[in-house]
Amino acid sequence: MFEQVSRRAVVTGLLLLVPAAATPLPGSPILPPELRGLWPGRRTAVSRGARSTVAGPGTVPAERLDELARRADSAGARVSAVLGRPVRPLVVLPESGRDAARLAGAGRLDGLAAVADGRRVIVVPEAFATLNPTGRDVVLTHELTHVVAGTDGLPVWLYEGFADYVGYRDAGLPVAVAAAELAAEVRAGRLPSALPGPAAFAADGRDPDRLARAYQEAWLACRFLADRFGEGTLVGLYRAAQVAGVDRALASLGLSVATLTARWRAYVRDQLG
């Protein structure tokens, strides 16, 4: 559901100020429900891309919203290319990480650059600002994948790994660069023994390297499936797992969690050793 920091069309340019209340003033644009009432009693600034809508408090500079709208358009196109359906991103740019946590209903967002929340992506501004352009694109694509593909009924390694698969698919980064923390472990002779579970993805700030490795491990599991069986099969497996469960979905490929784990470990060693 989250994107960890260390892993990383045409916009009108028009900045629109709309009321925070659900009912806009006459002549104001009507916002989707997910972008209404974010800052009660304050005004909301909106930038619209070719397909995206980005909202922030009225104090956020227009150029920041416009840049985010351009990146959201690009991220939406990347997600659409994999999932085969139109994507219209809704993105929120709060004033601070504390405001982002409030909007996401989370106690803490330590080490995270963005979070998917229902049908929208909430950016954590301080962390997002530290990323290079490629990192920002990966983050937005990852989180939009969660929004479009959904995560219900899936193990965390599959939905986080799939989102990173889409995020890194067109990023042009070598595997050892995108999975730098995991690569260091493998070179030191420490190969992961099991696919990462929920505890490995805890965003509590206590072990940022472990959090990074969890995403990288999950990404390489999905990357292995795409390399071995094809991207279309990976997408089909993801959808089948949502309906029938991951065990039955893997069985359709002649795999179990145990056999996938063994082949994934060999893949990790081959890619990063």
PDB file of N, CA and C in Angstrom, residues 50-142:
ATOM      1  N   ALA A  50      -3.950  16.254 -18.281  1.00  0.00           N
ATOM      2  CA  ALA A  50      -4.724  15.703 -19.387  1.00  0.00           C
ATOM      3  C   ALA A  50      -5.764  14.712 -18.883  1.00  0.00           C
ATOM      4  N   ARG A  51      -5.402  13.938 -17.847  1.00  0.00           N
ATOM      5  CA  ARG A  51      -6.332  12.973 -17.249  1.00  0.00           C
ATOM      6  C   ARG A  51      -6.373  13.056 -15.735  1.00  0.00           C
ATOM      7  N   SER A  52      -5.433  13.736 -15.132  1.00  0.00           N
ATOM      8  CA  SER A  52      -5.310  13.744 -13.681  1.00  0.00           C
ATOM      9  C   SER A  52      -5.904  14.998 -13.060  1.00  0.00           C
ATOM     10  N   THR A  53      -6.218  14.891 -11.770  1.00  0.00           N
ATOM     11  CA  THR A  53      -6.637  16.029 -10.962  1.00  0.00           C
ATOM     12  C   THR A  53      -5.820  16.000  -9.686  1.00  0.00           C
ATOM     13  N   VAL A  54      -5.159  17.117  -9.383  1.00  0.00           N
ATOM     14  CA  VAL A  54      -4.309  17.229  -8.203  1.00  0.00           C
ATOM     15  C   VAL A  54      -4.840  18.353  -7.329  1.00  0.00           C
ATOM     16  N   ALA A  55      -5.009  18.080  -6.036  1.00  0.00           N
ATOM     17  CA  ALA A  55      -5.547  19.069  -5.107  1.00  0.00           C
ATOM     18  C   ALA A  55      -4.586  19.294  -3.954  1.00  0.00           C
ATOM     19  N   GLY A  56      -4.504  20.526  -3.512  1.00  0.00           N
ATOM     20  CA  GLY A  56      -3.706  20.871  -2.338  1.00  0.00           C
ATOM     21  C   GLY A  56      -4.333  22.066  -1.649  1.00  0.00           C
ATOM     22  N   PRO A  57      -3.908  22.391  -0.442  1.00  0.00           N
ATOM     23  CA  PRO A  57      -4.403  23.604   0.202  1.00  0.00           C
ATOM     24  C   PRO A  57      -3.992  24.838  -0.595  1.00  0.00           C
ATOM     25  N   GLY A  58      -4.735  25.916  -0.455  1.00  0.00           N
ATOM     26  CA  GLY A  58      -4.494  27.111  -1.261  1.00  0.00           C
ATOM     27  C   GLY A  58      -3.129  27.722  -1.095  1.00  0.00           C
ATOM     28  N   THR A  59      -2.397  27.332  -0.053  1.00  0.00           N
ATOM     29  CA  THR A  59      -1.056  27.875   0.173  1.00  0.00           C
ATOM     30  C   THR A  59       0.021  27.167  -0.643  1.00  0.00           C
ATOM     31  N   VAL A  60      -0.298  26.043  -1.251  1.00  0.00           N
ATOM     32  CA  VAL A  60       0.700  25.305  -2.046  1.00  0.00           C
ATOM     33  C   VAL A  60       0.924  26.023  -3.375  1.00  0.00           C
ATOM     34  N   PRO A  61       2.162  26.274  -3.768  1.00  0.00           N
ATOM     35  CA  PRO A  61       2.424  26.988  -5.022  1.00  0.00           C
ATOM     36  C   PRO A  61       1.856  26.251  -6.233  1.00  0.00           C
ATOM     37  N   ALA A  62       1.370  27.031  -7.206  1.00  0.00           N
ATOM     38  CA  ALA A  62       0.757  26.449  -8.399  1.00  0.00           C
ATOM     39  C   ALA A  62       1.718  25.548  -9.153  1.00  0.00           C
ATOM     40  N   GLU A  63       3.003  25.927  -9.213  1.00  0.00           N
ATOM     41  CA  GLU A  63       3.944  25.138 -10.003  1.00  0.00           C
ATOM     42  C   GLU A  63       4.140  23.742  -9.416  1.00  0.00           C
ATOM     43  N   ARG A  64       4.033  23.602  -8.116  1.00  0.00           N
ATOM     44  CA  ARG A  64       4.168  22.272  -7.513  1.00  0.00           C
ATOM     45  C   ARG A  64       2.991  21.374  -7.887  1.00  0.00           C
ATOM     46  N   LEU A  65       1.807  21.937  -7.893  1.00  0.00           N
ATOM     47  CA  LEU A  65       0.636  21.166  -8.288  1.00  0.00           C
ATOM     48  C   LEU A  65       0.690  20.821  -9.769  1.00  0.00           C
ATOM     49  N   ASP A  66       1.137  21.763 -10.592  1.00  0.00           N
ATOM     50  CA  ASP A  66       1.224  21.516 -12.034  1.00  0.00           C
ATOM     51  C   ASP A  66       2.231  20.410 -12.348  1.00  0.00           C
ATOM     52  N   GLU A  67       3.389  20.437 -11.671  1.00  0.00           N
ATOM     53  CA  GLU A  67       4.385  19.388 -11.893  1.00  0.00           C
ATOM     54  C   GLU A  67       3.825  18.024 -11.496  1.00  0.00           C
ATOM     55  N   LEU A  68       3.113  17.997 -10.379  1.00  0.00           N
ATOM     56  CA  LEU A  68       2.540  16.733  -9.911  1.00  0.00           C
ATOM     57  C   LEU A  68       1.472  16.230 -10.883  1.00  0.00           C
ATOM     58  N   ALA A  69       0.713  17.144 -11.475  1.00  0.00           N
ATOM     59  CA  ALA A  69      -0.291  16.740 -12.458  1.00  0.00           C
ATOM     60  C   ALA A  69       0.361  16.133 -13.698  1.00  0.00           C
ATOM     61  N   ARG A  70       1.476  16.719 -14.130  1.00  0.00           N
ATOM     62  CA  ARG A  70       2.192  16.145 -15.278  1.00  0.00           C
ATOM     63  C   ARG A  70       2.691  14.745 -14.961  1.00  0.00           C
ATOM     64  N   ARG A  71       3.258  14.575 -13.779  1.00  0.00           N
ATOM     65  CA  ARG A  71       3.761  13.261 -13.398  1.00  0.00           C
ATOM     66  C   ARG A  71       2.624  12.266 -13.198  1.00  0.00           C
ATOM     67  N   ALA A  72       1.511  12.731 -12.681  1.00  0.00           N
ATOM     68  CA  ALA A  72       0.361  11.843 -12.494  1.00  0.00           C
ATOM     69  C   ALA A  72      -0.191  11.383 -13.842  1.00  0.00           C
ATOM     70  N   ASP A  73      -0.205  12.250 -14.829  1.00  0.00           N
ATOM     71  CA  ASP A  73      -0.613  11.847 -16.179  1.00  0.00           C
ATOM     72  C   ASP A  73       0.290  10.724 -16.700  1.00  0.00           C
ATOM     73  N   SER A  74       1.606  10.902 -16.544  1.00  0.00           N
ATOM     74  CA  SER A  74       2.558   9.896 -17.009  1.00  0.00           C
ATOM     75  C   SER A  74       2.389   8.588 -16.245  1.00  0.00           C
ATOM     76  N   ALA A  75       2.217   8.689 -14.938  1.00  0.00           N
ATOM     77  CA  ALA A  75       2.023   7.485 -14.131  1.00  0.00           C
ATOM     78  C   ALA A  75       0.744   6.763 -14.526  1.00  0.00           C
ATOM     79  N   GLY A  76      -0.305   7.519 -14.792  1.00  0.00           N
ATOM     80  CA  GLY A  76      -1.555   6.903 -15.220  1.00  0.00           C
ATOM     81  C   GLY A  76      -1.405   6.156 -16.530  1.00  0.00           C
ATOM     82  N   ALA A  77      -0.626   6.703 -17.449  1.00  0.00           N
ATOM     83  CA  ALA A  77      -0.397   6.027 -18.727  1.00  0.00           C
ATOM     84  C   ALA A  77       0.377   4.730 -18.525  1.00  0.00           C
ATOM     85  N   ARG A  78       1.325   4.716 -17.593  1.00  0.00           N
ATOM     86  CA  ARG A  78       2.105   3.502 -17.324  1.00  0.00           C
ATOM     87  C   ARG A  78       1.222   2.409 -16.732  1.00  0.00           C
ATOM     88  N   VAL A  79       0.362   2.794 -15.795  1.00  0.00           N
ATOM     89  CA  VAL A  79      -0.539   1.811 -15.197  1.00  0.00           C
ATOM     90  C   VAL A  79      -1.507   1.278 -16.246  1.00  0.00           C
ATOM     91  N   SER A  80      -2.022   2.168 -17.073  1.00  0.00           N
ATOM     92  CA  SER A  80      -2.963   1.764 -18.117  1.00  0.00           C
ATOM     93  C   SER A  80      -2.316   0.788 -19.098  1.00  0.00           C
ATOM     94  N   ALA A  81      -1.030   0.989 -19.397  1.00  0.00           N
ATOM     95  CA  ALA A  81      -0.341   0.118 -20.353  1.00  0.00           C
ATOM     96  C   ALA A  81      -0.257  -1.318 -19.854  1.00  0.00           C
ATOM     97  N   VAL A  82      -0.168  -1.501 -18.542  1.00  0.00           N
ATOM     98  CA  VAL A  82      -0.074  -2.850 -17.976  1.00  0.00           C
ATOM     99  C   VAL A  82      -1.455  -3.447 -17.734  1.00  0.00           C
ATOM    100  N   LEU A  83      -2.353  -2.656 -17.186  1.00  0.00           N
ATOM    101  CA  LEU A  83      -3.657  -3.181 -16.784  1.00  0.00           C
ATOM    102  C   LEU A  83      -4.709  -3.100 -17.878  1.00  0.00           C
ATOM    103  N   GLY A  84      -4.425  -2.343 -18.950  1.00  0.00           N
ATOM    104  CA  GLY A  84      -5.330  -2.318 -20.086  1.00  0.00           C
ATOM    105  C   GLY A  84      -6.637  -1.615 -19.844  1.00  0.00           C
ATOM    106  N   ARG A  85      -6.619  -0.578 -19.013  1.00  0.00           N
ATOM    107  CA  ARG A  85      -7.840   0.186 -18.771  1.00  0.00           C
ATOM    108  C   ARG A  85      -7.479   1.644 -18.547  1.00  0.00           C
ATOM    109  N   PRO A  86      -8.366   2.574 -18.890  1.00  0.00           N
ATOM    110  CA  PRO A  86      -8.063   3.997 -18.685  1.00  0.00           C
ATOM    111  C   PRO A  86      -7.877   4.312 -17.212  1.00  0.00           C
ATOM    112  N   VAL A  87      -6.980   5.238 -16.934  1.00  0.00           N
ATOM    113  CA  VAL A  87      -6.693   5.639 -15.565  1.00  0.00           C
ATOM    114  C   VAL A  87      -6.796   7.157 -15.475  1.00  0.00           C
ATOM    115  N   ARG A  88      -7.560   7.631 -14.508  1.00  0.00           N
ATOM    116  CA  ARG A  88      -7.689   9.076 -14.266  1.00  0.00           C
ATOM    117  C   ARG A  88      -7.253   9.359 -12.831  1.00  0.00           C
ATOM    118  N   PRO A  89      -5.974   9.668 -12.639  1.00  0.00           N
ATOM    119  CA  PRO A  89      -5.440   9.795 -11.274  1.00  0.00           C
ATOM    120  C   PRO A  89      -6.049  10.954 -10.490  1.00  0.00           C
ATOM    121  N   LEU A  90      -6.298  10.709  -9.224  1.00  0.00           N
ATOM    122  CA  LEU A  90      -6.674  11.730  -8.249  1.00  0.00           C
ATOM    123  C   LEU A  90      -5.570  11.763  -7.207  1.00  0.00           C
ATOM    124  N   VAL A  91      -4.924  12.921  -7.054  1.00  0.00           N
ATOM    125  CA  VAL A  91      -3.755  13.039  -6.187  1.00  0.00           C
ATOM    126  C   VAL A  91      -3.951  14.205  -5.231  1.00  0.00           C
ATOM    127  N   VAL A  92      -3.549  13.996  -3.977  1.00  0.00           N
ATOM    128  CA  VAL A  92      -3.618  15.032  -2.952  1.00  0.00           C
ATOM    129  C   VAL A  92      -2.204  15.400  -2.532  1.00  0.00           C
ATOM    130  N   LEU A  93      -1.904  16.701  -2.493  1.00  0.00           N
ATOM    131  CA  LEU A  93      -0.609  17.189  -2.032  1.00  0.00           C
ATOM    132  C   LEU A  93      -0.833  18.024  -0.772  1.00  0.00           C
ATOM    133  N   PRO A  94      -0.710  17.430   0.410  1.00  0.00           N
ATOM    134  CA  PRO A  94      -0.904  18.176   1.660  1.00  0.00           C
ATOM    135  C   PRO A  94       0.249  19.137   1.925  1.00  0.00           C
ATOM    136  N   GLU A  95       0.121  19.885   3.013  1.00  0.00           N
ATOM    137  CA  GLU A  95       1.178  20.823   3.383  1.00  0.00           C
ATOM    138  C   GLU A  95       2.343  20.133   4.079  1.00  0.00           C
ATOM    139  N   SER A  96       2.091  19.006   4.740  1.00  0.00           N
ATOM    140  CA  SER A  96       3.115  18.370   5.559  1.00  0.00           C
ATOM    141  C   SER A  96       2.838  16.880   5.690  1.00  0.00           C
ATOM    142  N   GLY A  97       3.842  16.165   6.201  1.00  0.00           N
ATOM    143  CA  GLY A  97       3.660  14.758   6.475  1.00  0.00           C
ATOM    144  C   GLY A  97       2.601  14.513   7.525  1.00  0.00           C
ATOM    145  N   ARG A  98       2.519  15.394   8.498  1.00  0.00           N
ATOM    146  CA  ARG A  98       1.473  15.254   9.520  1.00  0.00           C
ATOM    147  C   ARG A  98       0.098  15.388   8.905  1.00  0.00           C
ATOM    148  N   ASP A  99      -0.063  16.334   8.000  1.00  0.00           N
ATOM    149  CA  ASP A  99      -1.348  16.505   7.313  1.00  0.00           C
ATOM    150  C   ASP A  99      -1.642  15.288   6.437  1.00  0.00           C
ATOM    151  N   ALA A 100      -0.597  14.731   5.784  1.00  0.00           N
ATOM    152  CA  ALA A 100      -0.786  13.528   4.962  1.00  0.00           C
ATOM    153  C   ALA A 100      -1.272  12.368   5.821  1.00  0.00           C
ATOM    154  N   ALA A 101      -0.676  12.191   7.019  1.00  0.00           N
ATOM    155  CA  ALA A 101      -1.098  11.116   7.914  1.00  0.00           C
ATOM    156  C   ALA A 101      -2.540  11.311   8.351  1.00  0.00           C
ATOM    157  N   ARG A 102      -2.925  12.549   8.614  1.00  0.00           N
ATOM    158  CA  ARG A 102      -4.315  12.828   8.994  1.00  0.00           C
ATOM    159  C   ARG A 102      -5.270  12.425   7.880  1.00  0.00           C
ATOM    160  N   LEU A 103      -4.957  12.819   6.663  1.00  0.00           N
ATOM    161  CA  LEU A 103      -5.836  12.519   5.535  1.00  0.00           C
ATOM    162  C   LEU A 103      -5.891  11.014   5.258  1.00  0.00           C
ATOM    163  N   ALA A 104      -4.783  10.320   5.497  1.00  0.00           N
ATOM    164  CA  ALA A 104      -4.732   8.881   5.256  1.00  0.00           C
ATOM    165  C   ALA A 104      -5.298   8.073   6.420  1.00  0.00           C
ATOM    166  N   GLY A 105      -5.566   8.744   7.532  1.00  0.00           N
ATOM    167  CA  GLY A 105      -6.048   8.027   8.705  1.00  0.00           C
ATOM    168  C   GLY A 105      -4.992   7.129   9.310  1.00  0.00           C
ATOM    169  N   ALA A 106      -3.723   7.547   9.195  1.00  0.00           N
ATOM    170  CA  ALA A 106      -2.601   6.749   9.697  1.00  0.00           C
ATOM    171  C   ALA A 106      -1.916   7.493  10.831  1.00  0.00           C
ATOM    172  N   GLY A 107      -1.405   6.733  11.788  1.00  0.00           N
ATOM    173  CA  GLY A 107      -0.682   7.355  12.883  1.00  0.00           C
ATOM    174  C   GLY A 107       0.654   7.912  12.442  1.00  0.00           C
ATOM    175  N   ARG A 108       1.369   7.142  11.610  1.00  0.00           N
ATOM    176  CA  ARG A 108       2.687   7.550  11.155  1.00  0.00           C
ATOM    177  C   ARG A 108       2.882   7.124   9.711  1.00  0.00           C
ATOM    178  N   LEU A 109       3.674   7.906   8.993  1.00  0.00           N
ATOM    179  CA  LEU A 109       4.037   7.573   7.623  1.00  0.00           C
ATOM    180  C   LEU A 109       5.556   7.659   7.459  1.00  0.00           C
ATOM    181  N   ASP A 110       6.269   7.227   8.481  1.00  0.00           N
ATOM    182  CA  ASP A 110       7.727   7.338   8.471  1.00  0.00           C
ATOM    183  C   ASP A 110       8.322   6.584   7.284  1.00  0.00           C
ATOM    184  N   GLY A 111       9.208   7.250   6.556  1.00  0.00           N
ATOM    185  CA  GLY A 111       9.916   6.612   5.452  1.00  0.00           C
ATOM    186  C   GLY A 111       9.097   6.431   4.200  1.00  0.00           C
ATOM    187  N   LEU A 112       7.921   7.040   4.134  1.00  0.00           N
ATOM    188  CA  LEU A 112       7.052   6.857   2.977  1.00  0.00           C
ATOM    189  C   LEU A 112       6.933   8.149   2.185  1.00  0.00           C
ATOM    190  N   ALA A 113       6.871   8.028   0.877  1.00  0.00           N
ATOM    191  CA  ALA A 113       6.745   9.198   0.012  1.00  0.00           C
ATOM    192  C   ALA A 113       5.316   9.419  -0.450  1.00  0.00           C
ATOM    193  N   ALA A 114       4.472   8.394  -0.368  1.00  0.00           N
ATOM    194  CA  ALA A 114       3.077   8.524  -0.779  1.00  0.00           C
ATOM    195  C   ALA A 114       2.314   7.312  -0.269  1.00  0.00           C
ATOM    196  N   VAL A 115       0.996   7.438  -0.246  1.00  0.00           N
ATOM    197  CA  VAL A 115       0.147   6.344   0.185  1.00  0.00           C
ATOM    198  C   VAL A 115      -1.107   6.318  -0.674  1.00  0.00           C
ATOM    199  N   ALA A 116      -1.566   5.124  -1.017  1.00  0.00           N
ATOM    200  CA  ALA A 116      -2.831   4.971  -1.733  1.00  0.00           C
ATOM    201  C   ALA A 116      -3.944   4.867  -0.713  1.00  0.00           C
ATOM    202  N   ASP A 117      -4.983   5.652  -0.911  1.00  0.00           N
ATOM    203  CA  ASP A 117      -6.076   5.725   0.050  1.00  0.00           C
ATOM    204  C   ASP A 117      -7.391   5.691  -0.727  1.00  0.00           C
ATOM    205  N   GLY A 118      -7.996   4.522  -0.827  1.00  0.00           N
ATOM    206  CA  GLY A 118      -9.232   4.428  -1.586  1.00  0.00           C
ATOM    207  C   GLY A 118      -8.984   4.664  -3.055  1.00  0.00           C
ATOM    208  N   ARG A 119      -9.569   5.712  -3.587  1.00  0.00           N
ATOM    209  CA  ARG A 119      -9.424   6.006  -5.008  1.00  0.00           C
ATOM    210  C   ARG A 119      -8.451   7.157  -5.277  1.00  0.00           C
ATOM    211  N   ARG A 120      -7.657   7.520  -4.275  1.00  0.00           N
ATOM    212  CA  ARG A 120      -6.737   8.652  -4.449  1.00  0.00           C
ATOM    213  C   ARG A 120      -5.359   8.302  -3.929  1.00  0.00           C
ATOM    214  N   VAL A 121      -4.379   9.108  -4.341  1.00  0.00           N
ATOM    215  CA  VAL A 121      -3.013   8.993  -3.853  1.00  0.00           C
ATOM    216  C   VAL A 121      -2.715  10.235  -3.025  1.00  0.00           C
ATOM    217  N   ILE A 122      -2.194  10.023  -1.820  1.00  0.00           N
ATOM    218  CA  ILE A 122      -1.808  11.126  -0.945  1.00  0.00           C
ATOM    219  C   ILE A 122      -0.292  11.177  -0.886  1.00  0.00           C
ATOM    220  N   VAL A 123       0.271  12.300  -1.279  1.00  0.00           N
ATOM    221  CA  VAL A 123       1.722  12.491  -1.283  1.00  0.00           C
ATOM    222  C   VAL A 123       2.178  12.954   0.098  1.00  0.00           C
ATOM    223  N   VAL A 124       3.319  12.442   0.550  1.00  0.00           N
ATOM    224  CA  VAL A 124       3.964  12.929   1.768  1.00  0.00           C
ATOM    225  C   VAL A 124       5.013  13.945   1.313  1.00  0.00           C
ATOM    226  N   PRO A 125       4.737  15.245   1.440  1.00  0.00           N
ATOM    227  CA  PRO A 125       5.515  16.246   0.701  1.00  0.00           C
ATOM    228  C   PRO A 125       6.997  16.280   1.029  1.00  0.00           C
ATOM    229  N   GLU A 126       7.371  16.189   2.305  1.00  0.00           N
ATOM    230  CA  GLU A 126       8.791  16.283   2.646  1.00  0.00           C
ATOM    231  C   GLU A 126       9.573  15.118   2.042  1.00  0.00           C
ATOM    232  N   ALA A 127       9.042  13.913   2.158  1.00  0.00           N
ATOM    233  CA  ALA A 127       9.738  12.737   1.624  1.00  0.00           C
ATOM    234  C   ALA A 127       9.725  12.732   0.102  1.00  0.00           C
ATOM    235  N   PHE A 128       8.605  13.079  -0.493  1.00  0.00           N
ATOM    236  CA  PHE A 128       8.496  13.100  -1.952  1.00  0.00           C
ATOM    237  C   PHE A 128       9.502  14.078  -2.553  1.00  0.00           C
ATOM    238  N   ALA A 129       9.731  15.201  -1.865  1.00  0.00           N
ATOM    239  CA  ALA A 129      10.644  16.223  -2.378  1.00  0.00           C
ATOM    240  C   ALA A 129      12.088  15.746  -2.416  1.00  0.00           C
ATOM    241  N   THR A 130      12.436  14.727  -1.627  1.00  0.00           N
ATOM    242  CA  THR A 130      13.816  14.235  -1.615  1.00  0.00           C
ATOM    243  C   THR A 130      14.114  13.297  -2.778  1.00  0.00           C
ATOM    244  N   LEU A 131      13.087  12.842  -3.486  1.00  0.00           N
ATOM    245  CA  LEU A 131      13.281  11.890  -4.574  1.00  0.00           C
ATOM    246  C   LEU A 131      13.725  12.588  -5.846  1.00  0.00           C
ATOM    247  N   ASN A 132      14.511  11.894  -6.653  1.00  0.00           N
ATOM    248  CA  ASN A 132      14.852  12.421  -7.967  1.00  0.00           C
ATOM    249  C   ASN A 132      13.650  12.217  -8.906  1.00  0.00           C
ATOM    250  N   PRO A 133      13.694  12.763 -10.117  1.00  0.00           N
ATOM    251  CA  PRO A 133      12.531  12.638 -11.005  1.00  0.00           C
ATOM    252  C   PRO A 133      12.098  11.202 -11.256  1.00  0.00           C
ATOM    253  N   THR A 134      13.055  10.299 -11.442  1.00  0.00           N
ATOM    254  CA  THR A 134      12.691   8.900 -11.663  1.00  0.00           C
ATOM    255  C   THR A 134      11.987   8.331 -10.437  1.00  0.00           C
ATOM    256  N   GLY A 135      12.504   8.636  -9.262  1.00  0.00           N
ATOM    257  CA  GLY A 135      11.885   8.160  -8.038  1.00  0.00           C
ATOM    258  C   GLY A 135      10.462   8.665  -7.870  1.00  0.00           C
ATOM    259  N   ARG A 136      10.220   9.909  -8.226  1.00  0.00           N
ATOM    260  CA  ARG A 136       8.865  10.445  -8.117  1.00  0.00           C
ATOM    261  C   ARG A 136       7.910   9.720  -9.064  1.00  0.00           C
ATOM    262  N   ASP A 137       8.392   9.430 -10.265  1.00  0.00           N
ATOM    263  CA  ASP A 137       7.547   8.707 -11.223  1.00  0.00           C
ATOM    264  C   ASP A 137       7.242   7.297 -10.732  1.00  0.00           C
ATOM    265  N   VAL A 138       8.252   6.628 -10.161  1.00  0.00           N
ATOM    266  CA  VAL A 138       8.045   5.272  -9.648  1.00  0.00           C
ATOM    267  C   VAL A 138       7.027   5.292  -8.509  1.00  0.00           C
ATOM    268  N   VAL A 139       7.171   6.250  -7.607  1.00  0.00           N
ATOM    269  CA  VAL A 139       6.256   6.351  -6.467  1.00  0.00           C
ATOM    270  C   VAL A 139       4.818   6.523  -6.932  1.00  0.00           C
ATOM    271  N   LEU A 140       4.591   7.481  -7.816  1.00  0.00           N
ATOM    272  CA  LEU A 140       3.221   7.739  -8.262  1.00  0.00           C
ATOM    273  C   LEU A 140       2.652   6.543  -9.023  1.00  0.00           C
ATOM    274  N   THR A 141       3.468   5.909  -9.857  1.00  0.00           N
ATOM    275  CA  THR A 141       2.992   4.746 -10.604  1.00  0.00           C
ATOM    276  C   THR A 141       2.658   3.600  -9.659  1.00  0.00           C
ATOM    277  N   HIS A 142       3.499   3.370  -8.673  1.00  0.00           N
ATOM    278  CA  HIS A 142       3.257   2.330  -7.672  1.00  0.00           C
ATOM    279  C   HIS A 142       1.913   2.548  -6.975  1.00  0.00           C
TER     280      HIS A 142
END
